[in-house]
Coordinates of C-alpha atoms and ligand atoms in Angstrom, one line a residue:
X23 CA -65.0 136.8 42.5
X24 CA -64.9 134.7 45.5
X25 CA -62.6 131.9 46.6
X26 CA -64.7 128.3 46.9
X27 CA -65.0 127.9 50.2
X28 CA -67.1 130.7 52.6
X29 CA -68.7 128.9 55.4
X30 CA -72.8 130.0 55.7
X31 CA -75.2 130.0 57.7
X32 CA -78.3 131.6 59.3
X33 CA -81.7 131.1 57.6
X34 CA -82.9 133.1 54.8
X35 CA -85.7 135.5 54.4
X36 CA -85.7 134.7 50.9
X37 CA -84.5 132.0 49.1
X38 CA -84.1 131.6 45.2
X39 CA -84.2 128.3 43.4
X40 CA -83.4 128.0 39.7
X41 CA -81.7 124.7 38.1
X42 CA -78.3 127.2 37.7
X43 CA -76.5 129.0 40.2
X44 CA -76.0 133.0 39.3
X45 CA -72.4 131.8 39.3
X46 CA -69.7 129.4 37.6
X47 CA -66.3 128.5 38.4
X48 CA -63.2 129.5 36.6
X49 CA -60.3 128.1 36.4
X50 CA -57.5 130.3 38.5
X51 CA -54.2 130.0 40.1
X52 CA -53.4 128.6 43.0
X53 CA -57.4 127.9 43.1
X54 CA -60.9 128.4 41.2
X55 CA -62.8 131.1 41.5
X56 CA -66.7 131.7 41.3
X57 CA -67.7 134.2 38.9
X58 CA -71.4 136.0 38.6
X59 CA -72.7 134.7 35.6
X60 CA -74.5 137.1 32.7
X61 CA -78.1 138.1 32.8
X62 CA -81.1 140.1 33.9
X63 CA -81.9 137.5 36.5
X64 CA -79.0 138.2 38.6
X65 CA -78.7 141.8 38.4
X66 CA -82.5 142.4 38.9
X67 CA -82.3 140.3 42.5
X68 CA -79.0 141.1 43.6
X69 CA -80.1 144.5 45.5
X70 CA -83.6 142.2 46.7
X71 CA -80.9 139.5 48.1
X72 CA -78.3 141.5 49.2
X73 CA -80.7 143.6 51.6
X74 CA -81.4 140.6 53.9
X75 CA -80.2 137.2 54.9
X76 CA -80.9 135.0 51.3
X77 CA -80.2 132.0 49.7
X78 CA -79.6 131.0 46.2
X79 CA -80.3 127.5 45.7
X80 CA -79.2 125.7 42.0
X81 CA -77.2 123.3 40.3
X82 CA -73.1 124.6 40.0
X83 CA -72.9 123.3 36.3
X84 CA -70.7 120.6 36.6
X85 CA -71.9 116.8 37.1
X86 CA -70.8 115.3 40.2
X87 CA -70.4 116.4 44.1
X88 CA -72.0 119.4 44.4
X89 CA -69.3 122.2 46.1
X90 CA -70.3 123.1 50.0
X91 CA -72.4 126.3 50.5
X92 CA -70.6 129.6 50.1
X93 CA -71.0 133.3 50.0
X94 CA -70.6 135.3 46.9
X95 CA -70.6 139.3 46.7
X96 CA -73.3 139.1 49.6
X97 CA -75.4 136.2 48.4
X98 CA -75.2 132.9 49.9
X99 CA -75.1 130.2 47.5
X100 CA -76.4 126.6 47.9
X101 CA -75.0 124.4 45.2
X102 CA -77.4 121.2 44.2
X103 CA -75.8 118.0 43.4
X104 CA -76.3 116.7 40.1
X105 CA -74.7 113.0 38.9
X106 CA -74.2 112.4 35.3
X107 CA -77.0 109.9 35.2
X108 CA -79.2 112.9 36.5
X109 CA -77.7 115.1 34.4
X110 CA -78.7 113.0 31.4
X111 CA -82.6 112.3 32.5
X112 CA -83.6 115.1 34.6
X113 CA -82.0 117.8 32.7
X114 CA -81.2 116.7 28.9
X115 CA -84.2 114.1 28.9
X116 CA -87.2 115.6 30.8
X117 CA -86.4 119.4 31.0
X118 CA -84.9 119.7 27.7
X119 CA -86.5 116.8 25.4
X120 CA -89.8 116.4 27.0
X121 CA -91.1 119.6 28.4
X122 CA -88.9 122.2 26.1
X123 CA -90.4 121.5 22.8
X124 CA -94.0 120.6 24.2
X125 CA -94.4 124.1 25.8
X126 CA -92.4 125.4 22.6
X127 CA -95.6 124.3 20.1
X128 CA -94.3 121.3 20.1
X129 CA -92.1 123.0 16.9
X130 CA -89.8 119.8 17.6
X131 CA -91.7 116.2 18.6
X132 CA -91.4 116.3 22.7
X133 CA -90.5 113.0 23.4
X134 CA -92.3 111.1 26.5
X135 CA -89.7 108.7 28.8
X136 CA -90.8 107.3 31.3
X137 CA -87.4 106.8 32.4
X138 CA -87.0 110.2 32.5
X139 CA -90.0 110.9 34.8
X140 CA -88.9 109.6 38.0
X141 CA -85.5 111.4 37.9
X142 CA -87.4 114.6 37.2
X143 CA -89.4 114.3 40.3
X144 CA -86.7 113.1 42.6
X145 CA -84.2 116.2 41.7
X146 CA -87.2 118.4 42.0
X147 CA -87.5 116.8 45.4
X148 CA -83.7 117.5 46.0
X149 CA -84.2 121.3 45.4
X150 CA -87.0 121.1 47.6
X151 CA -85.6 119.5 51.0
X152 CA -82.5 122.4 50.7
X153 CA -84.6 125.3 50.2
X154 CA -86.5 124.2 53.3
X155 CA -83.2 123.6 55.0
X156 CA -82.3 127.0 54.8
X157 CA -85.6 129.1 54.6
X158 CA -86.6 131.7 57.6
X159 CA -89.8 130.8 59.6
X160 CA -92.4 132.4 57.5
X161 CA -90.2 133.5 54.9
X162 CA -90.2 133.7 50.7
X163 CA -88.9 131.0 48.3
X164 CA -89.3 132.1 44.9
X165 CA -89.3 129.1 42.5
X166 CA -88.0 129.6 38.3
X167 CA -88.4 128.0 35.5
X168 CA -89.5 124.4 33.6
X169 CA -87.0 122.7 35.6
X170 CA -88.2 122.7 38.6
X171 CA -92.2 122.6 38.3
X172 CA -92.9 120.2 40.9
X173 CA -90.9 122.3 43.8
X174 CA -93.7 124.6 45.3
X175 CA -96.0 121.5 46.2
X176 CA -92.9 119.7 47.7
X177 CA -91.6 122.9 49.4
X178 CA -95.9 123.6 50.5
X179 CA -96.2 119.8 52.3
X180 CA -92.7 120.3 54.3
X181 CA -93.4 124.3 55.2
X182 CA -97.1 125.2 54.6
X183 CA -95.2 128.3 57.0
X184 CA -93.7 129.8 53.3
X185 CA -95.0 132.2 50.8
X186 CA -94.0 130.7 47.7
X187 CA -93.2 132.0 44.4
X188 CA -93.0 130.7 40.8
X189 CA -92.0 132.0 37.5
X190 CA -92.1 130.0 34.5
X191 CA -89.2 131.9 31.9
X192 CA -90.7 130.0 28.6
X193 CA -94.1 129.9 27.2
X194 CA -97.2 128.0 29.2
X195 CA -99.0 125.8 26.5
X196 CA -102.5 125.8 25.0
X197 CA -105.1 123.0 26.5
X198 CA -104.3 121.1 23.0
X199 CA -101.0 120.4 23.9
X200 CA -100.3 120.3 26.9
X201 CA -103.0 117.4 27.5
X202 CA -100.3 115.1 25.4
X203 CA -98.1 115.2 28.5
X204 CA -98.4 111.9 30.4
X205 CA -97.8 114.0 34.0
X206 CA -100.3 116.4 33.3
X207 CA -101.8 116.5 36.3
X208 CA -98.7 116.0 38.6
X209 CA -96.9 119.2 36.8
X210 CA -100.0 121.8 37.3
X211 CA -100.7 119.9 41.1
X212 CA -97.0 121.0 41.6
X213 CA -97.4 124.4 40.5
X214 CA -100.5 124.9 42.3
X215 CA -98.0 124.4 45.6
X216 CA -97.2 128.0 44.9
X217 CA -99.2 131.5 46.4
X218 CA -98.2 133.2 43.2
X219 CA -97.4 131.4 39.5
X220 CA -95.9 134.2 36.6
X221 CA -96.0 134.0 33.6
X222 CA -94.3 136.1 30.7
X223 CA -97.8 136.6 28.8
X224 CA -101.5 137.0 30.1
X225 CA -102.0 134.0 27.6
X226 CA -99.2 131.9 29.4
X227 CA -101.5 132.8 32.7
X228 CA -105.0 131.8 31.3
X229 CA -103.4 128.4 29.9
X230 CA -102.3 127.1 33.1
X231 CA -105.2 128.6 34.9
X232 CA -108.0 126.7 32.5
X233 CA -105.9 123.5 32.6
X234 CA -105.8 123.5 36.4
X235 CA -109.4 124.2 36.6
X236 CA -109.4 120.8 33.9
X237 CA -107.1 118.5 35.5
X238 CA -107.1 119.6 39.5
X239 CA -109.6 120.5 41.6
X240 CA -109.1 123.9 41.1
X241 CA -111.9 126.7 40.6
X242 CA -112.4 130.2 40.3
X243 CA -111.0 132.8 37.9
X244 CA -107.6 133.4 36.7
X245 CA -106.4 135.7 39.3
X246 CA -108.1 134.1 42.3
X247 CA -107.5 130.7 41.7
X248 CA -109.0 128.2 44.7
X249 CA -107.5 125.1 45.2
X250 CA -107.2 123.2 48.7
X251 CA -108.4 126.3 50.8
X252 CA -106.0 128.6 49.3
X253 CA -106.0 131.3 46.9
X254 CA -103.7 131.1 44.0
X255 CA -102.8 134.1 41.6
X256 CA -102.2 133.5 38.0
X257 CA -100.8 136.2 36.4
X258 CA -98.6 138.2 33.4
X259 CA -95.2 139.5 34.6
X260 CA -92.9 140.1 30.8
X261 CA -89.3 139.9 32.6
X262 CA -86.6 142.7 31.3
X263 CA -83.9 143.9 31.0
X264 CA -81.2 146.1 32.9
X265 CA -82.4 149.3 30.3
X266 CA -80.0 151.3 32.2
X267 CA -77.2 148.8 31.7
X268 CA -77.1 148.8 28.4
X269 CA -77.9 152.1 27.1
X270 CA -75.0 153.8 29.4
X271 CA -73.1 151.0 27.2
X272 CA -74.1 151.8 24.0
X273 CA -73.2 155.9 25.3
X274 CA -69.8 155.0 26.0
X275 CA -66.7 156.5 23.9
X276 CA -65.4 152.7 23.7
X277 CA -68.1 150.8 22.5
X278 CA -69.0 153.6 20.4
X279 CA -66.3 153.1 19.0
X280 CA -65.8 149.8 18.8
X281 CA -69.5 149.8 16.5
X282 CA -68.0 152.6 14.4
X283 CA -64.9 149.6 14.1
X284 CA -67.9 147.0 12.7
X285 CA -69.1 149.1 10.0
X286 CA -66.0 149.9 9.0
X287 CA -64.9 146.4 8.9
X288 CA -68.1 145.3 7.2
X289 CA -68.2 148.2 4.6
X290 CA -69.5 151.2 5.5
X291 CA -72.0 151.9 2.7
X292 CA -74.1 148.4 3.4
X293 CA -76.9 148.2 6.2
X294 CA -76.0 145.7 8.3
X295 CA -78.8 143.8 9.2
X296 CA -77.9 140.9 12.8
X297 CA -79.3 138.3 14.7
X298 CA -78.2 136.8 18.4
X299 CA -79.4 133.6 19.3
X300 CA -78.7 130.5 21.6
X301 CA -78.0 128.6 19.2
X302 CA -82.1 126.5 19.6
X303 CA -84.2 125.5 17.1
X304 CA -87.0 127.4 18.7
X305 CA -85.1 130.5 17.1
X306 CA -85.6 130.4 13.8
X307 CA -82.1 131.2 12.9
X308 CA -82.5 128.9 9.5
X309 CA -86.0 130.8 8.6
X310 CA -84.6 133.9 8.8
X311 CA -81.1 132.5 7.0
X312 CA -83.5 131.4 4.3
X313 CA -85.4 134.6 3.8
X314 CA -82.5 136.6 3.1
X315 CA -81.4 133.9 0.7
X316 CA -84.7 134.7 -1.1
X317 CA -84.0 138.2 -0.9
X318 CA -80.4 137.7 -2.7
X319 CA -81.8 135.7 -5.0
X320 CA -84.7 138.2 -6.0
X321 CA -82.5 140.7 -6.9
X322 CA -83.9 143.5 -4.6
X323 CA -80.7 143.6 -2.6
X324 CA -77.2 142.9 -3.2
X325 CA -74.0 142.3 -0.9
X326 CA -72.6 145.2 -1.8
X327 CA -76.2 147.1 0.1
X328 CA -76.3 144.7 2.9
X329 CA -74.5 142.4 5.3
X330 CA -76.2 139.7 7.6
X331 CA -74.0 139.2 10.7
X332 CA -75.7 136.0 12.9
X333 CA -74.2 135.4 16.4
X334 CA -75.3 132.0 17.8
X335 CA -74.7 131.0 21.0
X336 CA -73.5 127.8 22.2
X337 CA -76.2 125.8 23.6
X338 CA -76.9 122.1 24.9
X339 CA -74.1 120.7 23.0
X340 CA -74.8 117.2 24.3
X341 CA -77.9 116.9 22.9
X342 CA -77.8 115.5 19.5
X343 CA -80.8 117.7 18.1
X344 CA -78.9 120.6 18.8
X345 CA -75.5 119.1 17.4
X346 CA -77.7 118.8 14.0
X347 CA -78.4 122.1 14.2
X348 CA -75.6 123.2 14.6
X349 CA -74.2 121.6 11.4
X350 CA -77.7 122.2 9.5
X351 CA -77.3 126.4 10.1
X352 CA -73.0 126.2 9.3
X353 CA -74.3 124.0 5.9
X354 CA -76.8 126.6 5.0
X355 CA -74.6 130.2 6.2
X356 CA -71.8 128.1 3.6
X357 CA -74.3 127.5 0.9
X358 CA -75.3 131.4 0.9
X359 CA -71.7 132.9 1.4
X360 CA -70.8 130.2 -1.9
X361 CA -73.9 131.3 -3.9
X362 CA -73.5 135.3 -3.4
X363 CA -70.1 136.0 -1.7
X364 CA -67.2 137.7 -3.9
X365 CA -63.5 137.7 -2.6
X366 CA -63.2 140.3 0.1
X367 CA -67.2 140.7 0.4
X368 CA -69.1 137.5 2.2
X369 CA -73.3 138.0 2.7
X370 CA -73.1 136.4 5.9
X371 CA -70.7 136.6 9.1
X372 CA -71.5 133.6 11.4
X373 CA -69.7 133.8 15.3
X374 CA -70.4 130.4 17.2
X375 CA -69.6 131.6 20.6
X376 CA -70.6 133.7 23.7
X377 CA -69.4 137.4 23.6
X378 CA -69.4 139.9 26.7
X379 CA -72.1 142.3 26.9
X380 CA -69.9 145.1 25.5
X381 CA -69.5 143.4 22.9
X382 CA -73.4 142.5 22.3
X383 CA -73.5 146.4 22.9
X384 CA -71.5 147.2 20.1
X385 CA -73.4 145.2 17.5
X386 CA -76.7 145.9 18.1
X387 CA -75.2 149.8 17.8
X388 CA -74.2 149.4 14.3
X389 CA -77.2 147.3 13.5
X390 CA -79.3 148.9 11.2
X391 CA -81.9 146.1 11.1
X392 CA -82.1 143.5 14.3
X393 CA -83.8 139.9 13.2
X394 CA -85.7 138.2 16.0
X395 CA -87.5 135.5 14.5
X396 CA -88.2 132.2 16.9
X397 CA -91.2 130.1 16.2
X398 CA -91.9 130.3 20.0
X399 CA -90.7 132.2 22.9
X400 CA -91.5 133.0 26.6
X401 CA -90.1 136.6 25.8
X402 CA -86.2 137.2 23.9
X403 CA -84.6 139.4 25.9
X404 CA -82.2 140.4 22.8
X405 CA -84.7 142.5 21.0
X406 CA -85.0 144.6 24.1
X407 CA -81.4 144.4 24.5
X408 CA -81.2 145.9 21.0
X409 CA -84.2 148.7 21.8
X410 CA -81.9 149.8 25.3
X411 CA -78.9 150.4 23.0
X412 CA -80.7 152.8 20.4
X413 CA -80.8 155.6 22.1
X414 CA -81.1 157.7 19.2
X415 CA -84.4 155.7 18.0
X416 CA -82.9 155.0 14.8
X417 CA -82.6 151.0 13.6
X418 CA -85.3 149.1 12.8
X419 CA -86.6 145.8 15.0
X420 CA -88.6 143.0 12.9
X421 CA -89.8 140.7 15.7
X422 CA -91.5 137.6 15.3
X423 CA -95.4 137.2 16.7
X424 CA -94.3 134.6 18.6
X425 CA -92.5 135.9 21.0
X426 CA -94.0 137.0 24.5
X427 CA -92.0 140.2 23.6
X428 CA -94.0 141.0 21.2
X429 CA -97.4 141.3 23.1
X430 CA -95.2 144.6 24.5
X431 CA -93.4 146.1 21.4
X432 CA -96.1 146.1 19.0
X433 CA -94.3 149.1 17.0
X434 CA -91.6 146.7 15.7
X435 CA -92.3 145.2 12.5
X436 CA -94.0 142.4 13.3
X437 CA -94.0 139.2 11.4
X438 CA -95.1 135.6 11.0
X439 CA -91.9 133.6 10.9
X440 CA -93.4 131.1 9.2
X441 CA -94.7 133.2 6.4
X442 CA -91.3 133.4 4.3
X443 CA -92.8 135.5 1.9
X444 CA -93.7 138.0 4.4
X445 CA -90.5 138.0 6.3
X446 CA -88.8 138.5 3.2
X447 CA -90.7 141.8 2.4
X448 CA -90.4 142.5 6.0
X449 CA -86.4 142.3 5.7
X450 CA -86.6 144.4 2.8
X451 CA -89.1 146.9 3.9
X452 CA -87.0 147.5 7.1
X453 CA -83.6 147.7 5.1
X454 CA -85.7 150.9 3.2
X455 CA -87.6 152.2 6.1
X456 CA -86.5 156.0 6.1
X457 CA -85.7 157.5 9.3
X458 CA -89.0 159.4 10.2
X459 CA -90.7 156.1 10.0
X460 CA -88.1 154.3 12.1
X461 CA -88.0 156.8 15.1
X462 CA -91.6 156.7 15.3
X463 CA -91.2 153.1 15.5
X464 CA -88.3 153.0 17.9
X465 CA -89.5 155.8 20.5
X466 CA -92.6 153.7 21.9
X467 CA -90.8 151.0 22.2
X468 CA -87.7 152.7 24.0
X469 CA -90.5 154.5 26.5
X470 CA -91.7 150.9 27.3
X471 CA -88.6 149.1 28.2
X472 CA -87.3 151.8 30.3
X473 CA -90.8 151.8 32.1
X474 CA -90.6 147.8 32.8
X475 CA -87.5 147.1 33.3
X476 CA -86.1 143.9 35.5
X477 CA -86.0 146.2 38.7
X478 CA -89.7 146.8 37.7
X479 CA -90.4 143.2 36.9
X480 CA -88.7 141.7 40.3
X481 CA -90.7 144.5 42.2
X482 CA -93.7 143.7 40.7
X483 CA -93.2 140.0 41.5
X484 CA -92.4 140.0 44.8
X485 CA -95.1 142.3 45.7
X486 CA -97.4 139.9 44.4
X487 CA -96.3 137.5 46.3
X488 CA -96.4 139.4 49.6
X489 CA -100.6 140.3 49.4
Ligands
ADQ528 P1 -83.2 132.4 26.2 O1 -83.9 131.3 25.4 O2 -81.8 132.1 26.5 O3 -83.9 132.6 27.6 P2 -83.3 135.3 25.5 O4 -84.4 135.8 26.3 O5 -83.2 135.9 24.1 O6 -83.3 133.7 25.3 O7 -82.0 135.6 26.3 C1 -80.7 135.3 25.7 C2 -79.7 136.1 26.5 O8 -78.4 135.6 26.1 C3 -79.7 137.6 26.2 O9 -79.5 138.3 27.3 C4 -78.5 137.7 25.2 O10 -77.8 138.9 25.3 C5 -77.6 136.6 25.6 N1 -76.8 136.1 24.5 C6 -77.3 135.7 23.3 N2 -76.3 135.3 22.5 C7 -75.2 135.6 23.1 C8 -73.8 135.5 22.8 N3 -73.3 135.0 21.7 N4 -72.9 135.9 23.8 C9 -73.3 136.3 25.0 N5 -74.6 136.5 25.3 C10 -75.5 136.1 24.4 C11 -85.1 132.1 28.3 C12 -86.4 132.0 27.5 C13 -86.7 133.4 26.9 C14 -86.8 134.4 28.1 C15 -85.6 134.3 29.0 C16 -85.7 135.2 30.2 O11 -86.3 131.1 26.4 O12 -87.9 133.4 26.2 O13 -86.8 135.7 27.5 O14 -85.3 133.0 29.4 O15 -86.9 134.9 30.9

């Protein structure tokens, strides 16, 4: 917690940029405070930032003057300004209307402004012209996410001095797709700025690396890349999880407890079967609500065997898509809990709001059945949250195909979300799977994540970007 105005200055060796800050301000008495925010992100870099002079570069969250630089548990952070009007094209319009759903299989129709465009290239410019403000002579910027795609070209003209980083957090699109966008070439000309462009998935790599080779004049293979005299690497790094993090969590007397609490509350002699979601249509929150309708309805389980807890996240309430949503998944959790529920036993328990990780902890430790089911996505960092917390490899993960996750933790039970006769069975089988079959599941997948965790996954980055 720091107070909102620390003076900063010096250059950085390394400088993050990401749309968000890795803090917020709360409200305090006699004045707000900045808080860390949640997430691997911020835990994974903190040691890397802390180490040497660094700056994080981002948007504050809130629409108007952006607060002046300040320091933050060692980190110096420089807020972005963001109007409402920018808010409203370069963030809800272009990030989250256009590009979201396109590089998301397009499960929702992107929607192409060209209104939006320009606003989208001028904040990326913003970002830019402060990370070169305060990056060391021959230093690192390291560049995330969909947001901000057009940043290593604009920091590359200003400083062709930097190494520079990028990491895209959601999926990379096949040729078929991504050709719709009207800035094709302008996007993968941006990301070409960059020495080193991740991915979560080789597949994500390959995409971008055949469409620049389509649309730029880029040649060469995937991992040595040439464009402009330079040689760009295209390349697979899954992001994690703090493994540690959670699993001394899930070993602690109070959340141990606090999941022995759960079961009680939800009846000790049903499975309890949960999902955790941002509350995004890329999820597949109303699939999997609609499977275990099915499943009611078939008669192969009952309430009285099994409980469906679904935690959904608030997420871009301003945008009307999600607002439907919203009310689409409350309709549907209302029509099962009418259909099956009996006074003092409900089928589904739905929380609309954000929990604290000990919480999280807690649930995925009386979970007998986690349900990750998007359509699309770059990785889902729950169903490794929920692996991390079984440390005594028992619970059962059904993970959807379509999830960069899954390329890693093939022994879940892996499904095609939208095959609702096959997730049903895959609900069922994993409410029956006995607990031989379940450990042998669970331990492969436990020896992964504590292999690549985000320490790993930063490491690995940033040592990519140093060749
Ligand atoms: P997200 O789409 O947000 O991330 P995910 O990877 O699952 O998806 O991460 C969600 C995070 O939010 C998890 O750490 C989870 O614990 C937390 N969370 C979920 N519900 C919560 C609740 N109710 N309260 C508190 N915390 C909650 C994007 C991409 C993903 C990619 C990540 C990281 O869309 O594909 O895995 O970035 O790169």
């Amino acid at each position: 917690m720091t107070a909102l105005r620390t003076p900063v200055k010096e250059s950085s060796q390394i400088v993050i940029v990401s749309n968000r800050l890795p803090v917020h301000r709360v409200k305090r008495s006699p004045e707000d405070v900045w808080e860390i925010s949640p997430g691997g992100l911020v835990s994974a870099l903190t040691p890397v930032l802390q180490s040497k002079p660094s700056t994080w570069v981002g948007w504050a969250g809130v629409a108007g003057k952006a607060p002046a630089p300040f320091e933050h548990e060692g980190i110096r952070n420089h807020p972005v300004a963001l109007s409402k009007k920018d808010v409203e094209a370069f963030y809800e319009g272009f990030s989250n209307r256009t590009l979201w759903p396109l590089y998301h299989d397009a499960v929702r129709p992107p929607e192409y402004r060209r209104r939006w465009w320009w606003p989208y290239v001028k904040i990326n410019r913003r970002f830019a012209e402060i990370a070169v403000e305060v990056v060391a002579q021959k230093g690192t910027v390291w560049v995330h996410d969909y947001h901000l795609q057009l940043v290593p070209a604009m920091i590359r003209e200003m400083r062709p001095d930097v190494r520079i980083g990028f990491f895209m957090h959601i999926p990379f699109p096949p040729q078929e797709l991504f050709v719709q966008l009207p800035w094709r070439r302008r996007i993968l000309e941006g990301l070409l700025g960059a020495d080193v462009v991740g991915f979560q998935t080789r597949l994500g790599a390959q995409n971008f690396a055949r469409l620049a080779r389509r649309f730029t004049n880029a040649t060469g293979s995937r991992e040595n890349l040439q464009y402009e005299g330079r040689r760009i690497v295209s390349e697979a790094f899954p992001i994690s999880i703090d493994v540690e993090r959670f699993e001394k969590l899930a070993q602690s007397p109070e959340i141990t407890s606090r999941s022995r609490e759960f079961r009680t509350k939800l009846g000790a002699d049903r499975k309890i079967i949960l999902g955790v979601d941002r509350l995004d249509y890329t999820k597949g929150i109303d699939i999997r609500l609609r499977a275990y309708q099915e499943l009611l309805r078939s008669g192969k389980t009952n309430l009285n065997d099994c409980v469906l807890v679904q935690v959904a996240t608030p997420s871009r309430q301003r945008v009307a898509e999600y607002r439907e949503l919203r009310s689409h998944i409350e309709q549907f959790v209302g029509e099962i809990n009418g259909e099956f529920g009996e006074l003092g036993r409900t089928p589904v328990h739905y929380l609309h709001r954000n929990l604290p990780a000990e919480e999280l902890a807690a649930l995925y430790l009386a979970a007998d059945v986690m349900l990750v089911t998007p359509l699309r996505d770059g990785m889902n960092l729950v169903a490794k949250e929920y692996v991390a917390c079984r440390t005594d490899d028992s619970g059962t993960l059904v993970l959807s195909e379509f999830t960069g996750s899954a390329e890693e933790l093939s022994s879940a039970l892996l499904v095609n979300p939208h095959d609702l006769d096959g997730l049903e069975a895959a609900i069922d089988t994993a409410l029956h799977l006995p607990i031989e079959e379940q450990h042998r599941r669970m331990r492969p997948l436990r020896r992964l994540i504590k292999r690549h965790d985000v320490f790993y996954w930063a490491d690995m980055f940033l040592k990519a970007l140093k060749r």
